[in-house]
mmCIF file of C-alpha atoms in Angstrom:
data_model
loop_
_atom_site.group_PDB
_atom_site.id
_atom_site.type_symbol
_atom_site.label_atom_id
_atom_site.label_comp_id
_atom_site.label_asym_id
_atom_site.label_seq_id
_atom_site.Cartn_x
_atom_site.Cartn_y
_atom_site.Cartn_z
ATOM 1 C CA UNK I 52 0.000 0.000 0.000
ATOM 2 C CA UNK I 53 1.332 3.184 -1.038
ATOM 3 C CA UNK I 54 1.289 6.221 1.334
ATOM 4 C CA UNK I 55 1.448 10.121 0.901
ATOM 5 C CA UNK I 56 2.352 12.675 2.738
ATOM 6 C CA UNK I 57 0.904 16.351 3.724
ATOM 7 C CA UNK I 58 3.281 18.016 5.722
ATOM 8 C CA UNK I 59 1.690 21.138 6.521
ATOM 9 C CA UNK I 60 3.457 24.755 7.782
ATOM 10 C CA UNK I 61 0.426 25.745 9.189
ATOM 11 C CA UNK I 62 -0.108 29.315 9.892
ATOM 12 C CA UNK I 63 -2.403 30.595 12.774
ATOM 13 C CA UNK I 64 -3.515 34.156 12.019
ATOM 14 C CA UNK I 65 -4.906 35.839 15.130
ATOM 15 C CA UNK I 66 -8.676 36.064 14.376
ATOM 16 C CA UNK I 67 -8.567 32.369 13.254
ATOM 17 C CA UNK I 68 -7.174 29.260 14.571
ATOM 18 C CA UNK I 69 -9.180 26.603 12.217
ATOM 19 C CA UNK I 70 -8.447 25.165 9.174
ATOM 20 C CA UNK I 71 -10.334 22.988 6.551
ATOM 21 C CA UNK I 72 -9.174 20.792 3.922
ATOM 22 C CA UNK I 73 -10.512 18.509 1.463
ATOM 23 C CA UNK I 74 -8.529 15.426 0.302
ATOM 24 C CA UNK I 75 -9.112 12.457 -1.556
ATOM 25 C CA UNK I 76 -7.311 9.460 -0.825
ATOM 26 C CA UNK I 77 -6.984 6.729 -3.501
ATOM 27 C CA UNK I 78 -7.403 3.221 -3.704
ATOM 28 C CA UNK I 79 -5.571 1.315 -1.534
ATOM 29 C CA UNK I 80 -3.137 4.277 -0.372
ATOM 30 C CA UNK I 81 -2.778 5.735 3.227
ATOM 31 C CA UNK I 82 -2.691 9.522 4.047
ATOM 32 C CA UNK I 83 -0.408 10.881 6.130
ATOM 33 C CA UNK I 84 -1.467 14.434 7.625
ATOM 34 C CA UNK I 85 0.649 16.326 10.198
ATOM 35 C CA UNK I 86 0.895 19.862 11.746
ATOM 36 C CA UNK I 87 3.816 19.633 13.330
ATOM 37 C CA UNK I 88 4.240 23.115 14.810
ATOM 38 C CA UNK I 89 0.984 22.598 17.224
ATOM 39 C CA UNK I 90 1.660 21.224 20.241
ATOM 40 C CA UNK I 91 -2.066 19.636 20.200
ATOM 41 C CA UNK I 92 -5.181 20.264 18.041
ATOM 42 C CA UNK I 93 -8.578 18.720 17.526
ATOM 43 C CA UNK I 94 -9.246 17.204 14.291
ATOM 44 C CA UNK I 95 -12.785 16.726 13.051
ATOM 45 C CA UNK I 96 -12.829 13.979 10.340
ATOM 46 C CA UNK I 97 -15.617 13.914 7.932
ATOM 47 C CA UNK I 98 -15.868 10.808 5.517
ATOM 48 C CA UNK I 99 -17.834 12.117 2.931
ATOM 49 C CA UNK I 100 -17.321 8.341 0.698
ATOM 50 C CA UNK I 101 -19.308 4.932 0.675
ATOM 51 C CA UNK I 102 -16.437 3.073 2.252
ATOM 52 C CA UNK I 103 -14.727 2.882 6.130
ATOM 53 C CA UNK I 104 -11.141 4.859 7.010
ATOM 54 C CA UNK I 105 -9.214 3.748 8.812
ATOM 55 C CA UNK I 106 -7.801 6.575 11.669
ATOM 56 C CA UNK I 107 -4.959 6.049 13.723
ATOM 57 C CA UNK I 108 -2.503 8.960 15.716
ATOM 58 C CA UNK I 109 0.859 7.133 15.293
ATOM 59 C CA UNK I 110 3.950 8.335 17.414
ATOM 60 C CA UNK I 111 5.950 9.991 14.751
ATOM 61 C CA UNK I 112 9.066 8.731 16.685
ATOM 62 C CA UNK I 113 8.914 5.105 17.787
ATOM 63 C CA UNK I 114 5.950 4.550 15.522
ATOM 64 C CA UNK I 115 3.797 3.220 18.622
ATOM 65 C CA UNK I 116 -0.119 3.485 18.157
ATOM 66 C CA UNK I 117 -1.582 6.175 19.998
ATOM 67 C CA UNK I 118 -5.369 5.597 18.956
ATOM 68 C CA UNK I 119 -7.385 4.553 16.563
ATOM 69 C CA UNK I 120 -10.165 3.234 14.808
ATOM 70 C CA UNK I 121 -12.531 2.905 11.826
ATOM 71 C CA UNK I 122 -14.563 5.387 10.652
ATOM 72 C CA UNK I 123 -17.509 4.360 8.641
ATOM 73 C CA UNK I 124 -18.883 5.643 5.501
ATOM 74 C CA UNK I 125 -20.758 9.360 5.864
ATOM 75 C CA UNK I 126 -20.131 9.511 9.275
ATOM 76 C CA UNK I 127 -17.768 12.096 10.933
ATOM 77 C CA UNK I 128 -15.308 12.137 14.564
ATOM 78 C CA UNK I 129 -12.606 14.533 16.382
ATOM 79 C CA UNK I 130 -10.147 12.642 17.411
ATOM 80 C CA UNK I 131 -7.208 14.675 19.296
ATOM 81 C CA UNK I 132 -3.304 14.566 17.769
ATOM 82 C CA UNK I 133 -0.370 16.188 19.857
ATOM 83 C CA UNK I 134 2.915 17.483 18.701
ATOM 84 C CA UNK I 135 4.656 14.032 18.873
ATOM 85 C CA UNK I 136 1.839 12.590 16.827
ATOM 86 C CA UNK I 137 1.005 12.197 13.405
ATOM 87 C CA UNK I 138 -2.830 11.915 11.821
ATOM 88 C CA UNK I 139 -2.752 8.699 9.275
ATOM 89 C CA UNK I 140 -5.832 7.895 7.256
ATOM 90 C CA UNK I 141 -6.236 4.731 5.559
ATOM 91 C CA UNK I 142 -7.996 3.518 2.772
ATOM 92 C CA UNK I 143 -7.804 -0.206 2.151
ATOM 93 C CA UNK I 144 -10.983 -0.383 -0.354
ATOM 94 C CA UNK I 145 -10.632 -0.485 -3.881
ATOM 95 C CA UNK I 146 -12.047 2.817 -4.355
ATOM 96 C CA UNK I 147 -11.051 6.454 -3.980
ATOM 97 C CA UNK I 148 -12.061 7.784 -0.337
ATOM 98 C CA UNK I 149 -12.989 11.684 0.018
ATOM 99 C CA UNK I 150 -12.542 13.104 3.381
ATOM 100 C CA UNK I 151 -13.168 16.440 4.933
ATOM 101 C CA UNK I 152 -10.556 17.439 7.861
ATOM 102 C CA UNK I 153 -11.396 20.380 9.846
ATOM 103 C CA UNK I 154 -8.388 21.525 12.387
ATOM 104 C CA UNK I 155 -8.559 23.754 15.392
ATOM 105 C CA UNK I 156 -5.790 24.398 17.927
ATOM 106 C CA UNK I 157 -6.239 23.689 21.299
ATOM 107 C CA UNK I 158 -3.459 23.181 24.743
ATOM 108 C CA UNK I 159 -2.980 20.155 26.657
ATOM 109 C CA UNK I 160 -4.335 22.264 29.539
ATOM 110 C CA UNK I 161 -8.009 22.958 27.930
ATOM 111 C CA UNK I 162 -7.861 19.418 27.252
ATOM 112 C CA UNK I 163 -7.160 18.305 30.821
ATOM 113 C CA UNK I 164 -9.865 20.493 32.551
ATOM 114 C CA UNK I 165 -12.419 19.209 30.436
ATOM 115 C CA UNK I 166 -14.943 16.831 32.303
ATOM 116 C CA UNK I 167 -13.205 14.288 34.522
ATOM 117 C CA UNK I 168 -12.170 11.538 31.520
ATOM 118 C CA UNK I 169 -10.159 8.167 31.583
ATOM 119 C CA UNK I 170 -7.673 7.431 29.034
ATOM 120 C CA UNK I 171 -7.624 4.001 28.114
ATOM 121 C CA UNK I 172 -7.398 1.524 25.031
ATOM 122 C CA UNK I 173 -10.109 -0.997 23.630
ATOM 123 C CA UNK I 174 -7.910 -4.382 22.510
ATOM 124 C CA UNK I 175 -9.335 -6.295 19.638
ATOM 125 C CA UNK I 176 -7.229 -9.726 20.288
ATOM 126 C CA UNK I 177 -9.462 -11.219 17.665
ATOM 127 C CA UNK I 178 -8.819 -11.714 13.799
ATOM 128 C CA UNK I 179 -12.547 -9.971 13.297
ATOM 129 C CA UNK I 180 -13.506 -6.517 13.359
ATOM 130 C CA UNK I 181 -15.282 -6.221 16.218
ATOM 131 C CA UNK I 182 -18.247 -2.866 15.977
ATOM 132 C CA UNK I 183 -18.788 -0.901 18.797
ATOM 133 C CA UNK I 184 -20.838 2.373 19.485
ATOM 134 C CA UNK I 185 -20.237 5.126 21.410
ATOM 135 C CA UNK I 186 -22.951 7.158 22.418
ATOM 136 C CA UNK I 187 -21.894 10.992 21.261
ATOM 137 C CA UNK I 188 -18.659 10.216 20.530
ATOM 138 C CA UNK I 189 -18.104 7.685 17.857
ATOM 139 C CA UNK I 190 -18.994 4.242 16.208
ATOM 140 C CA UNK I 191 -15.167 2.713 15.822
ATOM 141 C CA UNK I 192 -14.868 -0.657 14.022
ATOM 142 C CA UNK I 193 -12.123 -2.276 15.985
ATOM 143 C CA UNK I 194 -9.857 -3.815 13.192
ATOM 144 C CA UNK I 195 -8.441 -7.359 13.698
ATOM 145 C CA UNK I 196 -5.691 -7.069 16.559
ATOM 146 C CA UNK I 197 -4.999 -3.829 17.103
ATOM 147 C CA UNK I 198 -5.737 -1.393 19.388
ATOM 148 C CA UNK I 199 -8.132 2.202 20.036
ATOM 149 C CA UNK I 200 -6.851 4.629 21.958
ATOM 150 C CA UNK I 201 -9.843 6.915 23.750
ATOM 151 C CA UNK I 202 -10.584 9.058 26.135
ATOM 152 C CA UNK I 203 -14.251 9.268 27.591
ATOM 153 C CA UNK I 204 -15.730 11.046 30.154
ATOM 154 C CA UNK I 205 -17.031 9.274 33.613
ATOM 155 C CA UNK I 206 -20.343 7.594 33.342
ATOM 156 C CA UNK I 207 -19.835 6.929 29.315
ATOM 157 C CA UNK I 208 -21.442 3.884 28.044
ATOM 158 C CA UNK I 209 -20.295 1.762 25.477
ATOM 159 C CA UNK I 210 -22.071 -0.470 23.399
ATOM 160 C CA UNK I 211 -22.404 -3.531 21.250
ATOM 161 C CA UNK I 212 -24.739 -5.268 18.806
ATOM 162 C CA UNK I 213 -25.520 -8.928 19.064
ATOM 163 C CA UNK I 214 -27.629 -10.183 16.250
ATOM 164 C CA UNK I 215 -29.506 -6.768 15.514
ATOM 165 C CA UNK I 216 -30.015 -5.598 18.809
ATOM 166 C CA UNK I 217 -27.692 -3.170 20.769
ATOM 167 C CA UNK I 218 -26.572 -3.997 24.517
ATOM 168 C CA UNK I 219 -24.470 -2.020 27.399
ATOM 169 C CA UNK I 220 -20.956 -3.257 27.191
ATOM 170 C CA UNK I 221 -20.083 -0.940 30.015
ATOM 171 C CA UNK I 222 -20.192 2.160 31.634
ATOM 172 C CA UNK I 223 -17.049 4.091 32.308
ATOM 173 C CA UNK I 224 -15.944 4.621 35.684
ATOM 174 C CA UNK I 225 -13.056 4.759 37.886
ATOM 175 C CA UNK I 226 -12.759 0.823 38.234
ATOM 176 C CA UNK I 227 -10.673 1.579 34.217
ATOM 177 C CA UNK I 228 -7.258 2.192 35.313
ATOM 178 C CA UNK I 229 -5.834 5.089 33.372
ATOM 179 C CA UNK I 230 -4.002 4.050 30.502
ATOM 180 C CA UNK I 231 -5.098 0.708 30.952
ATOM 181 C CA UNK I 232 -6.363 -2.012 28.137
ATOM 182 C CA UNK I 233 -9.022 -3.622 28.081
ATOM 183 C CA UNK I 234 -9.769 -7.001 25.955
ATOM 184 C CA UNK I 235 -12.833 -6.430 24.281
ATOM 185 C CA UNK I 236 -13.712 -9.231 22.628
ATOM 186 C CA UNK I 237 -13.302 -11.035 26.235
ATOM 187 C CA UNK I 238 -15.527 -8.539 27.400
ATOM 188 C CA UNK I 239 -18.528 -9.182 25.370
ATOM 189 C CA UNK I 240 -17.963 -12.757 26.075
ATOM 190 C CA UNK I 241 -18.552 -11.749 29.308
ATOM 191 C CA UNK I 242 -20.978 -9.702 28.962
ATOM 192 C CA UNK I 243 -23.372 -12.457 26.747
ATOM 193 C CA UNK I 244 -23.115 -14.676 29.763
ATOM 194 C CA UNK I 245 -24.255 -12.072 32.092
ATOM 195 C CA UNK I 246 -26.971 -11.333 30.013
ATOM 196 C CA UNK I 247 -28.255 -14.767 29.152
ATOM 197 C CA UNK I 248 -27.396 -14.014 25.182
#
């Protein structure tokens, strides 16, 4: 799979701090977007095509996963990327993928005083994708061992569909250790039993 690159000097003037773009990603290529002179912004992706993207904030130095996931067709997240990070979009159908990314700048300190929030990852040890949905935040498709890096508020619920109908996973709380993983396909085995599925 091919990839390209947009390297971007991005100037902030001082009655604007957002920035749109409109990109295209062809078959079977990955997209490599980073704004390396912000320390952190908030990216608002927008897949305007009929086929998932994959997102993932990669470590631009030791290439480590920061988070991801998959982004299905017309729908549209914000996923966070800091300084050290770089914004990679892939497109592993055989068709072209368009994609709207909106930018605004943020600090690491707006981002800590939101709501109170656990950082953890979601662990697909499986070789399926494994759907989940996020209430208000996102629907990722958790690809075939990897891993999602999120952070969600306290009292969050996360869900799961078992043969058309949607169930709690869980509720986020302060029993997720910060920075922890959890194994989610393990999980919704769990969860089936406990719910007589």
């Amino acid at each position: 799979m091919k990839t390209l690159s947009i390297f971007l000097l991005f100037i902030v003037l001082i009655s604007c701090s957002t920035s749109k773009s409109v990109v295209v990603i062809p078959a079977q290529q990955t997209l490599n977007y980073d704004l390396s002179n912000l320390d952190i912004y908030a990216c608002e992706i927008n897949n305007k095509s009929n086929q998932e993207v994959g997102v993932q904030v990669i470590n631009k130095f030791s290439g480590e996963n920061i988070r991801g996931f998959g982004l299905n067709h017309h729908a549209k997240e914000i996923v966070l990327v800091e300084k050290e990070g770089m914004l990679t979009l892939k497109n592993t159908s055989n068709q072209p993928i368009k994609i709207v990314l909106s930018t605004e700048e943020t600090t690491r300190e707006a981002v800590a005083m939101k709501e109170p929030f656990v950082t953890f990852t979601l662990r697909n040890n499986t070789a399926k994708s494994i759907p989940l949905i996020i209430p208000g935040v996102m629907n990722p498709n958790l690809s075939p061992f990897s891993n999602s890096g999120v952070d969600l508020k306290i009292g969050q619920e996360i869900l799961f569909k078992e043969k058309g109908k949607t169930y709690q996973l869980l509720i986020v709380d302060q029993s997720i250790e910060m920075n922890s993983k959890l194994d989610v396909a393990q999980l919704i085995k769990d969860r089936k039993v406990d719910l007589g599925l």
